[in-house]
Amino acid sequence: MGYEAEPSELPPGAWRELDALVSDVQRARAAVAAAQAEEAVVLARAVDLVEARAGERRAQGVVFGNDLPLREVSAELGTAMRVGDRTVQRRIDDAHTLVTRFPATFDAWRAGRIDRQHATTIVDEGVVLVEDAAREEYEALVLAVAEVESAGRLREIARVIAARIDPDASAQRRKAALRGR
């Protein structure tokens, strides 16, 4: 149901309908982002549970099978989410990194200013920045772009921003990627 006419030729009611549709989709996307961000908070909390269970095992003198708490938690969450435990483990790790190391990105996602793909891109490209101050600078710069740019276009921009903030970390990442190939 597209409009073939020039914008100036559209009937006045069509603009109101389109404006309402845009508002509705923005509201729906913000709600989805908030729900996904809440899931990330829950998954990030799983790290605390795994660590507590691992600590209990060590206190009992168990020195083998220390990955059992992670496997137990991942299996239970995987069943609830209907995904594999390895997928859950990756999501737990990603969520924990986002929530603990990229708080401004997490807040923007939760508020619906960016979506999951933006948040993932920001973390993927900024994870090389180990110093808190560098990561905060990176987040401020990249979030300004993320709020107006598609996630696909954001990736290269984020990579450049990270490289400008810490050229050595970016060079090490490129070397590691080449070795991995």
XYZ file of C-alpha atoms in Angstrom:
181
model
C 0.000 0.000 0.000
C 2.542 2.578 -1.176
C 1.927 6.085 -2.370
C 2.854 6.782 -5.977
C 2.219 10.520 -5.794
C 4.754 13.227 -5.052
C 4.739 14.284 -1.382
C 3.035 17.566 -2.233
C 0.237 15.622 -3.971
C -0.629 13.373 -1.017
C -4.028 13.973 0.533
C -3.793 15.758 3.921
C -5.185 12.749 5.818
C -2.435 10.511 4.461
C 0.195 12.488 6.362
C -1.681 12.109 9.631
C -2.056 8.372 9.048
C 1.636 8.053 8.257
C 2.624 10.109 11.289
C 0.455 7.893 13.494
C 1.951 4.766 11.957
C 5.504 6.039 12.541
C 4.664 6.903 16.161
C 3.125 3.475 16.712
C 6.122 1.614 15.299
C 8.534 3.736 17.358
C 6.545 3.007 20.508
C 6.455 -0.727 19.724
C 10.202 -0.846 19.020
C 10.924 0.969 22.289
C 8.820 -1.602 24.162
C 10.668 -4.465 22.459
C 14.029 -2.881 23.313
C 12.991 -2.457 26.955
C 11.901 -6.104 27.179
C 15.117 -7.337 25.556
C 17.172 -5.157 27.896
C 15.311 -6.633 30.864
C 16.186 -10.120 29.613
C 19.838 -9.013 29.460
C 19.646 -7.940 33.115
C 18.278 -11.352 34.067
C 20.954 -13.172 32.076
C 23.693 -10.982 33.568
C 22.434 -11.971 37.031
C 23.099 -15.586 36.091
C 26.837 -14.860 36.422
C 26.337 -14.130 40.125
C 24.426 -17.372 40.613
C 27.075 -19.400 38.782
C 29.841 -17.802 40.843
C 27.965 -18.448 44.095
C 27.419 -22.108 43.211
C 31.038 -22.509 42.149
C 32.118 -20.966 45.464
C 29.945 -23.433 47.359
C 31.562 -26.324 45.476
C 35.066 -25.036 46.254
C 34.109 -24.602 49.934
C 33.034 -28.255 49.963
C 36.447 -29.210 48.619
C 35.249 -30.115 45.122
C 38.143 -29.395 42.781
C 36.906 -31.076 39.624
C 33.875 -30.312 37.517
C 33.897 -26.618 38.373
C 32.048 -25.850 35.159
C 29.061 -27.786 36.522
C 27.333 -24.690 37.993
C 27.543 -22.923 34.613
C 26.220 -25.992 32.831
C 23.359 -26.382 35.343
C 22.271 -22.743 35.097
C 22.650 -22.724 31.308
C 20.652 -25.922 30.914
C 17.780 -24.599 33.036
C 17.710 -21.234 31.297
C 18.053 -22.900 27.916
C 15.019 -25.050 28.617
C 13.023 -21.992 29.667
C 14.158 -20.043 26.603
C 13.965 -23.039 24.241
C 17.563 -22.622 23.073
C 20.705 -24.670 23.557
C 22.862 -24.332 26.652
C 25.845 -23.089 24.596
C 23.649 -20.341 23.174
C 22.594 -19.416 26.708
C 26.219 -19.351 27.868
C 27.095 -16.947 25.050
C 24.070 -14.782 25.848
C 24.966 -14.734 29.545
C 28.489 -13.617 28.719
C 27.274 -10.982 26.247
C 24.663 -9.668 28.688
C 27.151 -9.487 31.544
C 29.650 -7.599 29.388
C 26.987 -5.164 28.216
C 25.484 -4.509 31.636
C 28.771 -4.233 33.545
C 31.166 -2.688 31.014
C 28.868 -0.645 28.736
C 26.301 0.967 31.046
C 25.534 3.947 28.796
C 24.827 1.598 25.891
C 22.648 -0.545 28.107
C 20.703 2.524 29.298
C 20.170 3.702 25.702
C 18.903 0.238 24.745
C 16.597 0.007 27.748
C 15.183 3.453 26.927
C 14.526 2.401 23.330
C 16.934 4.918 21.785
C 18.833 2.046 20.149
C 17.971 -1.602 19.484
C 19.644 -4.945 20.161
C 21.723 -4.831 16.964
C 23.081 -1.405 17.863
C 23.977 -2.553 21.388
C 25.655 -5.697 20.074
C 27.657 -3.710 17.541
C 28.767 -1.182 20.149
C 29.955 -3.927 22.488
C 31.601 -5.987 19.732
C 33.625 -3.048 18.471
C 34.355 -1.490 21.866
C 35.251 -4.562 23.881
C 38.914 -4.052 22.912
C 38.959 -0.899 25.044
C 40.033 -2.145 28.454
C 40.391 1.181 30.255
C 37.154 2.524 31.706
C 37.837 6.107 30.605
C 38.513 5.035 27.021
C 35.356 2.918 26.946
C 33.276 5.801 28.347
C 34.630 8.153 25.677
C 33.930 5.530 23.015
C 30.376 5.010 24.258
C 29.595 8.721 24.261
C 30.822 9.144 20.688
C 29.325 5.984 19.245
C 25.941 6.357 20.952
C 25.479 9.768 19.357
C 25.829 8.021 15.996
C 23.835 4.912 16.953
C 20.760 6.954 17.806
C 20.502 8.229 14.219
C 22.195 5.515 12.134
C 21.347 1.937 11.193
C 23.150 -0.857 13.014
C 24.727 -2.030 9.757
C 26.296 1.346 9.052
C 27.235 1.763 12.704
C 29.711 -1.142 12.711
C 32.409 0.537 10.615
C 31.900 3.874 12.359
C 32.252 2.218 15.772
C 35.378 0.385 14.624
C 36.956 3.681 13.515
C 36.008 5.422 16.765
C 37.516 2.602 18.840
C 40.691 2.662 16.727
C 41.071 6.402 17.194
C 40.629 6.136 20.943
C 43.071 3.239 21.356
C 45.021 2.447 18.174
C 47.117 -0.232 19.907
C 44.094 -2.248 21.055
C 42.581 -2.117 17.586
C 45.852 -3.226 15.992
C 46.064 -6.166 18.407
C 42.489 -7.114 17.528
C 43.291 -7.111 13.801
C 46.366 -9.289 14.410
C 44.342 -11.745 16.487
C 41.682 -11.901 13.781
C 44.295 -12.651 11.154
C 45.832 -15.403 13.319
C 42.348 -16.857 13.830
C 41.873 -17.205 10.111
